[in-house]
Tab-separated table of C-alpha atoms in Angstrom:
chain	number	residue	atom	x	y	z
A	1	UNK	CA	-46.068	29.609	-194.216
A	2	UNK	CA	-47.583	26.192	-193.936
A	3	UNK	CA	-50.899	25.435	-195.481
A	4	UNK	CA	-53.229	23.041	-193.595
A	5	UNK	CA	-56.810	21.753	-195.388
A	6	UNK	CA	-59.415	20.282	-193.946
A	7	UNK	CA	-60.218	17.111	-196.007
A	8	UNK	CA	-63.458	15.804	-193.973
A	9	UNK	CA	-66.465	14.663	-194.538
A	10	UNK	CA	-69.733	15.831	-192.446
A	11	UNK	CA	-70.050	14.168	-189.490
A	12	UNK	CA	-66.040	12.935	-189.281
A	13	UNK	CA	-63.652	13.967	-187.006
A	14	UNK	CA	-60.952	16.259	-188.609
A	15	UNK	CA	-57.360	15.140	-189.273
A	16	UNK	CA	-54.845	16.744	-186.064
A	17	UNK	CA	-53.273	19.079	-189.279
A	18	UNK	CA	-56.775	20.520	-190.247
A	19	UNK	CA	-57.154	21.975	-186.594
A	20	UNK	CA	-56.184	24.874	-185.843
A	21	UNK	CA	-54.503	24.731	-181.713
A	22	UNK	CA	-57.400	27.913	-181.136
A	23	UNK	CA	-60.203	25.451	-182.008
A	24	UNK	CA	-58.724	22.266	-180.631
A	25	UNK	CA	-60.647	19.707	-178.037
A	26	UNK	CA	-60.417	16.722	-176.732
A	27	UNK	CA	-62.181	15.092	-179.339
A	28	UNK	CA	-60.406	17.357	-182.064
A	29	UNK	CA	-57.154	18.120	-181.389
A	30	UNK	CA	-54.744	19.862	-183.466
A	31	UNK	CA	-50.983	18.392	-184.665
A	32	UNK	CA	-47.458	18.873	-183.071
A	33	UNK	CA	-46.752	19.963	-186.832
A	34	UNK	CA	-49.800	22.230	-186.292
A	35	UNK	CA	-49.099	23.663	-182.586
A	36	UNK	CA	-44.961	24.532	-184.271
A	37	UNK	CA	-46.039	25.998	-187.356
A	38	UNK	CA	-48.435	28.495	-185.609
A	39	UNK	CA	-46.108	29.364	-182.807
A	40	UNK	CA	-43.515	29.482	-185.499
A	41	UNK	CA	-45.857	32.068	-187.702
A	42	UNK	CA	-46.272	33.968	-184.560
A	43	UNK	CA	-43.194	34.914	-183.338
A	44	UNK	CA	-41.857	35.470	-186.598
A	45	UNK	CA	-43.835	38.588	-186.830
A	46	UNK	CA	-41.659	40.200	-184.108
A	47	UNK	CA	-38.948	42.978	-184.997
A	48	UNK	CA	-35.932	42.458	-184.198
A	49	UNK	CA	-34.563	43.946	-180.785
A	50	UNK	CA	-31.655	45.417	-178.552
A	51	UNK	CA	-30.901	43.738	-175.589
A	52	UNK	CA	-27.582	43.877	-172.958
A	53	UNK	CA	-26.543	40.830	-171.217
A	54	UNK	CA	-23.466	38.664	-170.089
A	55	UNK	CA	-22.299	35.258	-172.379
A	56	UNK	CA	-22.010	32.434	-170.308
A	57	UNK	CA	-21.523	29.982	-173.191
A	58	UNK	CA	-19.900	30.309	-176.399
A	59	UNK	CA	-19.824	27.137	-178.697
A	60	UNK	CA	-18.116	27.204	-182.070
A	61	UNK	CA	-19.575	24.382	-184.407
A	62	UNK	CA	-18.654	24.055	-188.262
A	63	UNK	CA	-18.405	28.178	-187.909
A	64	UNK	CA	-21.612	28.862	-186.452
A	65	UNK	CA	-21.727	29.831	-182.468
A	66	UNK	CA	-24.344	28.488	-180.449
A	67	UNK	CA	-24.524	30.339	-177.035
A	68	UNK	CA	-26.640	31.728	-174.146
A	69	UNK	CA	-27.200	35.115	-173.087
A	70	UNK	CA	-27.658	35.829	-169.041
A	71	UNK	CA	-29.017	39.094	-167.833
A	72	UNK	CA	-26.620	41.286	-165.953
A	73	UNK	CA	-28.652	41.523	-163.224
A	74	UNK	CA	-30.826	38.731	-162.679
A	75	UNK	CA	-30.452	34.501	-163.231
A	76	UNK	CA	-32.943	35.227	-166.805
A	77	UNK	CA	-31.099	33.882	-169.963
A	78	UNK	CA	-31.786	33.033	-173.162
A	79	UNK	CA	-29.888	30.511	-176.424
A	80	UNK	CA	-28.411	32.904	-179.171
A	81	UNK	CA	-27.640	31.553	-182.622
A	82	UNK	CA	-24.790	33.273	-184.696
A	83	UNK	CA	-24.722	31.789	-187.997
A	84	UNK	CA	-20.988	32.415	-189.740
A	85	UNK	CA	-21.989	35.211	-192.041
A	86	UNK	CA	-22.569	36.952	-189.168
A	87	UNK	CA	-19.818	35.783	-187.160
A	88	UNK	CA	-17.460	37.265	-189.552
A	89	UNK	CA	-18.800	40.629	-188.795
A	90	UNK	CA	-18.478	41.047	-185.110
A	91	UNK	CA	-15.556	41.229	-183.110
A	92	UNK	CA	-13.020	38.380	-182.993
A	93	UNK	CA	-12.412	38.458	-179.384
A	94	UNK	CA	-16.406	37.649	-178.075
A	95	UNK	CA	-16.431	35.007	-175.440
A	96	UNK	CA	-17.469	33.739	-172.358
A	97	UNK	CA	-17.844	36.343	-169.602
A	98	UNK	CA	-17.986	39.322	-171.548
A	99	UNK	CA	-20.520	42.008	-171.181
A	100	UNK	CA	-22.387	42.774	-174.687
A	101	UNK	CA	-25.689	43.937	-177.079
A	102	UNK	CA	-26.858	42.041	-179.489
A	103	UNK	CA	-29.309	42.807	-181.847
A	104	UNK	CA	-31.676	39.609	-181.815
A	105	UNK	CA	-34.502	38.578	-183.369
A	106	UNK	CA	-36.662	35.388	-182.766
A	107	UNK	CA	-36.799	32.125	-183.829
A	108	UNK	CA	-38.918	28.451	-183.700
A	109	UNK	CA	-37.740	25.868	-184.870
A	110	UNK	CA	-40.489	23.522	-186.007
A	111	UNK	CA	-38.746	20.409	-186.405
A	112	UNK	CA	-37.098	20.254	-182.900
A	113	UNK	CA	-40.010	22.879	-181.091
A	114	UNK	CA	-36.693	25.236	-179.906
A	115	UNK	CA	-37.167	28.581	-179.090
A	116	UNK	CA	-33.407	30.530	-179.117
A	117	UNK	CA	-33.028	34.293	-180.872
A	118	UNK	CA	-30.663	34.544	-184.172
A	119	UNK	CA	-28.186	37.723	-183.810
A	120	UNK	CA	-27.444	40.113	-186.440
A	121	UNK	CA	-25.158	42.138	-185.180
A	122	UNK	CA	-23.080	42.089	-181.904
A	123	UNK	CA	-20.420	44.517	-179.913
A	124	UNK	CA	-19.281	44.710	-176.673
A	125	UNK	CA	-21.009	47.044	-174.240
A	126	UNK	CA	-18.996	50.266	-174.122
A	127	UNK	CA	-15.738	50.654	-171.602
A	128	UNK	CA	-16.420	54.111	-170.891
A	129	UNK	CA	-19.731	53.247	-169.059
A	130	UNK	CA	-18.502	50.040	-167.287
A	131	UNK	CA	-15.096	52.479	-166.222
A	132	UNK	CA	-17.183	55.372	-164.803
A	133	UNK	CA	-19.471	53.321	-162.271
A	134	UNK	CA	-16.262	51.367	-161.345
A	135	UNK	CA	-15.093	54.957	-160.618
A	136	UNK	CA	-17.798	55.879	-159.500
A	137	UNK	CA	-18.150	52.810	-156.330
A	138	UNK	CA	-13.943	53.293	-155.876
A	139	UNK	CA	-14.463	56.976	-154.941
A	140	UNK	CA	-17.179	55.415	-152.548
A	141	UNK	CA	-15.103	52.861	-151.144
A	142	UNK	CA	-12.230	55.085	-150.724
A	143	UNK	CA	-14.750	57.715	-148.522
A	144	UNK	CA	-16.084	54.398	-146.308
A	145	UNK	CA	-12.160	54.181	-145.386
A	146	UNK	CA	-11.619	50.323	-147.311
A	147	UNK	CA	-8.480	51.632	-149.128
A	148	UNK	CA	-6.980	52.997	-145.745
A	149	UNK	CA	-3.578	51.807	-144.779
A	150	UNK	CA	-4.292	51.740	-141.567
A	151	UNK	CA	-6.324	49.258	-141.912
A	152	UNK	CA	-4.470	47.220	-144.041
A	153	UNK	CA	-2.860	44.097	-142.253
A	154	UNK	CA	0.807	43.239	-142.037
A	155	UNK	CA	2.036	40.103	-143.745
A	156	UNK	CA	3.792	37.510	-142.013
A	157	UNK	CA	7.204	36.987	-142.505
A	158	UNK	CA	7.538	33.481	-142.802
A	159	UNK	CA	4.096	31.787	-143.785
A	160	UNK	CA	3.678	28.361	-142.340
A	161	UNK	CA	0.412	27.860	-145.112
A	162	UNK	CA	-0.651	29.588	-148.267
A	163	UNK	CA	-4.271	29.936	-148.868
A	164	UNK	CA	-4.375	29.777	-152.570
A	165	UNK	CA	-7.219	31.240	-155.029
A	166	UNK	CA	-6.841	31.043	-158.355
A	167	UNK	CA	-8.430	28.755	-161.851
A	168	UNK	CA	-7.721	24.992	-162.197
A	169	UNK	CA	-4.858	23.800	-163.665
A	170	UNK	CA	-4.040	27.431	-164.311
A	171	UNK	CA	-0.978	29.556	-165.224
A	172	UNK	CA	-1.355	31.607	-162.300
A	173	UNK	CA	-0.983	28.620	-159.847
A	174	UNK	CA	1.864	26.901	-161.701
A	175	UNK	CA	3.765	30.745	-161.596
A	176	UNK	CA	3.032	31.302	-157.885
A	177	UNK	CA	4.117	27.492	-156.601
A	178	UNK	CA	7.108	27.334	-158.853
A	179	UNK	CA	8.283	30.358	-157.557
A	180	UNK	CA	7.496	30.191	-153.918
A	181	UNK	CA	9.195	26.792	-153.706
A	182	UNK	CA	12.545	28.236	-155.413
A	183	UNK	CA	12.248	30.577	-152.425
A	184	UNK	CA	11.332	28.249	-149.649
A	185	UNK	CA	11.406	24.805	-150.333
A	186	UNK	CA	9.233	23.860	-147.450
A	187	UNK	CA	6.403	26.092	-147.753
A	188	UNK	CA	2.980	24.770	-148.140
A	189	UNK	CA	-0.179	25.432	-150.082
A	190	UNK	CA	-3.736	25.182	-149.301
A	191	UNK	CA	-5.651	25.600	-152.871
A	192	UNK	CA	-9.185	26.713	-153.667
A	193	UNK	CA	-10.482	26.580	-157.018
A	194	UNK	CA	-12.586	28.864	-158.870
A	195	UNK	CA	-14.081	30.531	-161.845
A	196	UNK	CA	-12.064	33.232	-162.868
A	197	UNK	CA	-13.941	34.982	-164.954
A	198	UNK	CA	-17.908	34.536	-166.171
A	199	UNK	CA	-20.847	34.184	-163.886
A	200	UNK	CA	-19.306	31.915	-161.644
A	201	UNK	CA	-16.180	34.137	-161.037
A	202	UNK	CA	-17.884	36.007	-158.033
A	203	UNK	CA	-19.688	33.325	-156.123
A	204	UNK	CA	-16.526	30.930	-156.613
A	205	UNK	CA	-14.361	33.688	-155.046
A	206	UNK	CA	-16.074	34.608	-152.345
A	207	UNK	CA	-16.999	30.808	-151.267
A	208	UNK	CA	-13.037	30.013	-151.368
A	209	UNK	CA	-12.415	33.303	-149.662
A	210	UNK	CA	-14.362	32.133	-146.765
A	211	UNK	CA	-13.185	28.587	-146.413
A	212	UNK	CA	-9.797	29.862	-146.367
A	213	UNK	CA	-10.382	32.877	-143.713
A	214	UNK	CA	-11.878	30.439	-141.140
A	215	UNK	CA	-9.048	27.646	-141.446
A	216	UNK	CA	-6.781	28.704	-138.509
A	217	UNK	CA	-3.619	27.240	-140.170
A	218	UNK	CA	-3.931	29.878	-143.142
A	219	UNK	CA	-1.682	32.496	-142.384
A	220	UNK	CA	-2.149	34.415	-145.737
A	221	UNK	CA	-4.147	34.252	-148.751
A	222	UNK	CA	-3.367	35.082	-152.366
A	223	UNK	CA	-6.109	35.862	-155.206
A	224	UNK	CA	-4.229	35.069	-158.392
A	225	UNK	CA	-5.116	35.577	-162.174
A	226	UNK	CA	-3.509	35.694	-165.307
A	227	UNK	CA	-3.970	38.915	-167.632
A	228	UNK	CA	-6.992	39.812	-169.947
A	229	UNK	CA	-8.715	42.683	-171.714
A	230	UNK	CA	-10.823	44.972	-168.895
A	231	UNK	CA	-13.920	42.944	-169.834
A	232	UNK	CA	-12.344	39.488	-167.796
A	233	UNK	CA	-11.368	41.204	-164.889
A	234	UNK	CA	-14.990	42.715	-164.120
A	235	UNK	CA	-15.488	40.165	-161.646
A	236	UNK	CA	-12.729	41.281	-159.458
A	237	UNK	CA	-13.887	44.495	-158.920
A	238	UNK	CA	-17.602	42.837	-158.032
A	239	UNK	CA	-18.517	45.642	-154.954
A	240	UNK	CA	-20.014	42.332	-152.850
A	241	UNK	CA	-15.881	40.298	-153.313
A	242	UNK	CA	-14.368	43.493	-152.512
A	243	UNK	CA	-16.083	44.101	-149.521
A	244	UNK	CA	-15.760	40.432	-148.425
A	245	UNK	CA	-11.763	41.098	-148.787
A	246	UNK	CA	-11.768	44.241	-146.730
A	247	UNK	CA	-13.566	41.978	-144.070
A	248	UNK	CA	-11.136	38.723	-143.559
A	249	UNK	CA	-9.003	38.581	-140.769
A	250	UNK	CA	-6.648	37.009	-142.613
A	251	UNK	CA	-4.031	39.397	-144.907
A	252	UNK	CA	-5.318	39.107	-148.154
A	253	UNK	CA	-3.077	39.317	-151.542
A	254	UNK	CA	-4.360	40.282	-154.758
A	255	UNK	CA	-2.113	39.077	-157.707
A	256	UNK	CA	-4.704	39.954	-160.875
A	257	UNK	CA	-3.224	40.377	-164.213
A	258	UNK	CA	-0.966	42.451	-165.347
A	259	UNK	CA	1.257	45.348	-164.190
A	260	UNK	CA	-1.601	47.712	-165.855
A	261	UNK	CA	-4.411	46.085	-164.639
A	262	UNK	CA	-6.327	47.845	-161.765
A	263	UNK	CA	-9.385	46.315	-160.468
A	264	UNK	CA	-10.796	46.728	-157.444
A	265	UNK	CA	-9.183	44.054	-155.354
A	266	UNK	CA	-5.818	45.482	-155.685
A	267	UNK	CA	-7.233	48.919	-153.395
A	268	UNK	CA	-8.603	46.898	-151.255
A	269	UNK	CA	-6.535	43.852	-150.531
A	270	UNK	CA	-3.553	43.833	-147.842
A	271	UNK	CA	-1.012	43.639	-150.520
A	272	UNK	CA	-1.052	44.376	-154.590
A	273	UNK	CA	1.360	42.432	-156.565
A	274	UNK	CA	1.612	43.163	-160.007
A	275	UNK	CA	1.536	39.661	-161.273
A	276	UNK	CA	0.909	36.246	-159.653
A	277	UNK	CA	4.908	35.848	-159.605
A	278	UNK	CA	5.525	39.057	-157.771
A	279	UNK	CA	3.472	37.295	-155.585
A	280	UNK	CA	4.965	34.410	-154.655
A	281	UNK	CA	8.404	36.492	-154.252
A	282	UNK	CA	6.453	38.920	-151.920
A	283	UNK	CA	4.890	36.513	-149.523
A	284	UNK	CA	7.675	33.901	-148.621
A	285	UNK	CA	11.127	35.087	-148.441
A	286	UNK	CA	14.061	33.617	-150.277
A	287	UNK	CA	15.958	31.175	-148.256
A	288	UNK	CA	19.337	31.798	-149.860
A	289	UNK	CA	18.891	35.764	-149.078
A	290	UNK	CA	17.821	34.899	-145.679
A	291	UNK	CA	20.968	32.717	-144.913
A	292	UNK	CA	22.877	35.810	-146.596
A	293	UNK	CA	21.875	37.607	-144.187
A	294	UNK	CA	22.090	35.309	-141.426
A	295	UNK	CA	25.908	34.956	-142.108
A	296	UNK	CA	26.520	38.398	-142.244
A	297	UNK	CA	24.635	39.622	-138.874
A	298	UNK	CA	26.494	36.701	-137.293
A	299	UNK	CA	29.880	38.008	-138.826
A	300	UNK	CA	28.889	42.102	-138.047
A	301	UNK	CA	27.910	40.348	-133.964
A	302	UNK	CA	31.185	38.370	-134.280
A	303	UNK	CA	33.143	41.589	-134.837
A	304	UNK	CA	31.668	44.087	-132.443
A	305	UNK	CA	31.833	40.908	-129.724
A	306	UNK	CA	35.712	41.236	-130.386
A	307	UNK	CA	35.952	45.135	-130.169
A	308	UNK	CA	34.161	45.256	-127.050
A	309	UNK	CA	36.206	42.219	-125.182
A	310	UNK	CA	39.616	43.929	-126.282
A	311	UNK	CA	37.693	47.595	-125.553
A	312	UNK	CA	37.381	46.039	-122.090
A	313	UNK	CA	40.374	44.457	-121.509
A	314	UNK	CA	42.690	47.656	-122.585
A	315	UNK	CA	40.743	49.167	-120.039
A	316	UNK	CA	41.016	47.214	-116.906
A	317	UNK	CA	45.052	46.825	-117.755
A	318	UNK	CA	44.708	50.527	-117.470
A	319	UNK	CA	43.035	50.716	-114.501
A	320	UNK	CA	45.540	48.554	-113.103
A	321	UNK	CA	48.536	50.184	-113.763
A	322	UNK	CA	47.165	53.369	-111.700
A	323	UNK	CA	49.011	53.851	-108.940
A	324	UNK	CA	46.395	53.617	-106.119
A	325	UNK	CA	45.815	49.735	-107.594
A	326	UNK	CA	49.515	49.195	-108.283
A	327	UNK	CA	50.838	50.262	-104.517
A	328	UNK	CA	47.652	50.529	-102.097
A	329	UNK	CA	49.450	50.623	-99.114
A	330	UNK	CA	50.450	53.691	-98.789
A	331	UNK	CA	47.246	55.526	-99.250
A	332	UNK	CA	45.668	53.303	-96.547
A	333	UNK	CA	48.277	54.485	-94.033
A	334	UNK	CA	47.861	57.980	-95.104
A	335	UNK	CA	43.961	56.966	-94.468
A	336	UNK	CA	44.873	55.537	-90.916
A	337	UNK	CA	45.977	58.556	-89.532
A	338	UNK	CA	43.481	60.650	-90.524
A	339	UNK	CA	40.823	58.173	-89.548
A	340	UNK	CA	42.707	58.422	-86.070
A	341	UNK	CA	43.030	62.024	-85.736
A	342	UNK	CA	39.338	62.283	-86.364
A	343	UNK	CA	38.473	59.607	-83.905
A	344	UNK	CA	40.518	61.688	-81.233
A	345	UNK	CA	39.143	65.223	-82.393
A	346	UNK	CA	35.667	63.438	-82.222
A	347	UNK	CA	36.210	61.702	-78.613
A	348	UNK	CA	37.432	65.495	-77.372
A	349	UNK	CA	34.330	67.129	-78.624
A	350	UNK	CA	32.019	64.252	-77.114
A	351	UNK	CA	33.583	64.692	-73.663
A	352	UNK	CA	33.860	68.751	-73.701
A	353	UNK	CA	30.053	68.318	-74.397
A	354	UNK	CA	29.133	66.066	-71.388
A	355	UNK	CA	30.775	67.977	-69.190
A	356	UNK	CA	29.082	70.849	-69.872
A	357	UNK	CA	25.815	69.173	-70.001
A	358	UNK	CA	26.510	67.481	-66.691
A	359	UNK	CA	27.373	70.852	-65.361
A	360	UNK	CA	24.302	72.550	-66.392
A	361	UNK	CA	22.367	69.751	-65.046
A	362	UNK	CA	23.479	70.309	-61.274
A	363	UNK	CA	22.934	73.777	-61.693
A	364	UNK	CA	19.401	73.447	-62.568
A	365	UNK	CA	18.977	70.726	-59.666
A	366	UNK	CA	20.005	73.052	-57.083
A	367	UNK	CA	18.073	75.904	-58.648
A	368	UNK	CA	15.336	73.542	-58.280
A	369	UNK	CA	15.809	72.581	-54.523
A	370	UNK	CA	16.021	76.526	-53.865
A	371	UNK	CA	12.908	77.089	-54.910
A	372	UNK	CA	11.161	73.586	-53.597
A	373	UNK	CA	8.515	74.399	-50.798
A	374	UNK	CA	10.543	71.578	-49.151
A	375	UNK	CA	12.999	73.520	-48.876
A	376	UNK	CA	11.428	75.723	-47.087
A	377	UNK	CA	10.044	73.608	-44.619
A	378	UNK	CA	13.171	72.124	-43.913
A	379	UNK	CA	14.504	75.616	-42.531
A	380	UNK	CA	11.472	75.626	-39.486
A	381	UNK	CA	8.845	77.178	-41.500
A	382	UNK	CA	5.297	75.764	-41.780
A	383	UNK	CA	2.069	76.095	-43.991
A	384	UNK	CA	-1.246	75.870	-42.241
A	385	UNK	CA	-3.955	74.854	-43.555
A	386	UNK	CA	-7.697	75.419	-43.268
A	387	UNK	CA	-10.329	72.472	-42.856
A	388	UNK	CA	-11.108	72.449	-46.719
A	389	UNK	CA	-7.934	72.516	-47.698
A	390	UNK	CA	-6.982	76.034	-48.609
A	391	UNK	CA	-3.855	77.702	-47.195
A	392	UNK	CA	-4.243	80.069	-44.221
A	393	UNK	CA	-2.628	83.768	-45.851
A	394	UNK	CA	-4.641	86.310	-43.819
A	395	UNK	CA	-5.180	85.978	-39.933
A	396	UNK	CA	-8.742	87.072	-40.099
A	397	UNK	CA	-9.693	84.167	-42.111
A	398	UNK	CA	-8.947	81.943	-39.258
A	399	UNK	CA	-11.226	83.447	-35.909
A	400	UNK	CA	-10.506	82.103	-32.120
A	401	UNK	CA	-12.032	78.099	-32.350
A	402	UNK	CA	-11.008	77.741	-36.062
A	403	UNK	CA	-9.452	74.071	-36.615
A	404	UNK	CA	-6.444	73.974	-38.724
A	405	UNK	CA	-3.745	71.524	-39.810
A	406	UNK	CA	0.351	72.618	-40.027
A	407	UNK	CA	2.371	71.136	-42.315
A	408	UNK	CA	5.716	70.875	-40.925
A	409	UNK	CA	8.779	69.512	-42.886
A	410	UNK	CA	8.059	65.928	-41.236
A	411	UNK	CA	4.720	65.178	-41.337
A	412	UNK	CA	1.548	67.402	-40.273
A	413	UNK	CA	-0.112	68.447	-36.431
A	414	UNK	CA	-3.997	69.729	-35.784
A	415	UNK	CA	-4.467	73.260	-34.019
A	416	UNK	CA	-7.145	75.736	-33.183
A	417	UNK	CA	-7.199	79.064	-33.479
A	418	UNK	CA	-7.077	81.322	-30.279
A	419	UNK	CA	-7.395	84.077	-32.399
A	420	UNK	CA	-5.387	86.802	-34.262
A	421	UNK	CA	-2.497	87.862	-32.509
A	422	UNK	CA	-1.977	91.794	-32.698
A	423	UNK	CA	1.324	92.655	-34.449
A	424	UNK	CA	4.285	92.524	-32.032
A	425	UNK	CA	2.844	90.413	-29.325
A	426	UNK	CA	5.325	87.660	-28.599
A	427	UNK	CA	3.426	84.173	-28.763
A	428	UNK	CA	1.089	82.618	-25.644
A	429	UNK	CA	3.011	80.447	-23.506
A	430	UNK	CA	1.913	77.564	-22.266
């Protein structure tokens, strides 16, 4: 610890380093040198601690690591100093983007006024843990219905552009372009860079995601990665990019790692390669194969043109030869006859049947003109009438002085009554 004395005399105003930053003024204030030491003194009486958090920078310099720690769930961070003593004691494989506790303990630097925490000890944060809650959200994405297959989209066959995400400069990129332009010379590539692992890995993805789902031109998108340990490929089975996948209206490929790696993104996405250049062979197909086959559907149409044309032609020679097309003739005449003898038969019956009709017909007419009152009249009988209208049946109805009218077979007469007439009387004279 730093020892400051006071080296005044009464009345003076105290050198900055005899001031302690409590008692400090205006007219007394207390030295940089001062303010250090006793921050320094302070936080050097705190234990050393536990604490869980992401690295988001790991600098190696003349063996000692200078990095930052960033909490797992919030933007907080803090600078981490591993000296090389300790260095040599952790695991080899620590860098940026893994998940990890470190046992920490502050520091202050006087000289510079930096506050950062030196590590004594450092491991990565256990699988098992990390591997159950990614369980634990795939059994709950699986029960929401985002692993379906009926949901998944169909790729299309020929893709006219590539939506591409993947890391700059990148294996992954070189692997999937090389091998999609062996396949198809002519395809084309629309590329979106970002962070593939670390912080950034997320927020990259799912910006590039969406640029890529709203350009109409894309026609299918592909996530690709390299390989790494479990600990890299966290960010790919982030619950907010998986989602985002399952939501895009355009198919989405995931190409992430290795044939054993299983994040997230694979469930969800359209299509799961198993490496970035599975990828590329899945999405565009090879041109060679596809003239292949080209040539051989127009040899296999070429062939069954041929059958069918002689199929046909075997058949109509056939069908000539018969008889009836050879020599026609002589079923027509044979036709003629019977045509005639019908025609005859049919003019017979047609006749027979008027007759009779006509036949039947003056029957009924003279039936008719038997039982006409016409008739009647026309052999000297007459109906008389009364002056309403009624016809005259009984005598009594019609007394001496009654006027009547007599209907005679031409035309009609008026009369009076003289009377009834008593039965056998011969009729008045006049």
């Amino acid at each position: 610890m730093t020892v400051f004395e006071a080296e005044t005399a009464p009345g003076e105003t105290p050198p900055a380093d005899a001031v302690a930053p409590r008692d400090s003024s205006a007219d007394a204030p207390t030295s940089v040198a001062r303010l250090n030491a006793t921050i320094r003194d302070f936080v050097a009486r705190w234990n050393t601690v536990w604490v869980e958090g992401e690295i988001t920078s790991w600098n190696v310099r003349a063996g000692n690591v200078f990095a930052r720690l960033k909490d797992t769930r919030s933007d907080a961070q803090i600078s981490i100093r591993v000296w090389s003593s300790v260095r040599a004691r952790i695991p080899k494989d620590l860098g940026v983007g893994d998940h990890v506790v470190a046992a920490v303990k502050s520091d202050y630097f006087v000289k510079s006024g930096d506050f950062s925490f030196t590590v004594s000890a450092m491991k990565h944060v256990g699988l098992g843990d990390q591997l159950e809650r990614l369980e634990k959200l795939r059994m709950q994405l699986r029960q929401e219905g985002l692993f379906d297959q009926n949901r998944k989209k169909r790729l299309p066959f020929l893709p006219h552009v590539i939506g591409l995400i993947t890391g700059e400069r990148s294996d992954a990129e070189k692997d999937v372009h090389r091998n999609a332009e062996l396949r198809w010379p002519q395809v084309r590539f629309r590329t979106e860079y970002a962070a593939v692992q670390g912080d950034r890995c997320v927020p990259d993805t799912l910006g590039a995601l969406a640029r890529l789902d709203a350009d109409p031109e894309v026609d299918v998108i592909i996530i690709a990665r390299g390989g790494g340990d479990p600990q890299t490929l966290l960010g790919f089975s982030d619950e907010r990019l998986v989602r985002a996948v399952a939501a895009a209206s355009t198919p989405v490929v995931s190409a992430i790692g290795h044939e054993n790696d299983h994040p997230l993104l694979d469930d969800v996405a359209d299509l799961r390669a198993s490496t970035p250049t599975d990828a590329a062979k899945r999405v565009v197909p090879d041109v060679g194969e596809q003239r292949a086959l080209i040539a051989q559907l127009r040899s296999r149409a070429t062939t069954r043109l041929i059958q069918r044309v002689g199929h046909d032609i075997a058949q109509l020679e056939q069908l000539r030869s018969r008889p009836a097309l050879r020599s026609p003739d002589p079923i027509i005449e044979s036709r003629a006859q019977e045509l005639w003898l019908l025609q005859s038969r049919g003019r017979d019956s047609v006749t027979r049947r008027l007759d009779s009709a006509s036949r039947s017909a003056s029957e009924l007419r003279a039936s008719l003109r038997a039982l006409s009152p016409a008739a009647t009249l026309a052999r000297g009988y007459a109906i008389a009438h009364l002056r309403d209208g009624a016809i005259l049946r009984d005598a009594k109805d019609a007394p001496a002085g009654t006027a009547l009218t007599i209907t005679l077979d031409r035309g009609s007469v008026g009369a009076r009554s003289e009377g009834e007439t008593p039965e056998g009387a011969s009729p008045p004279t006049t």
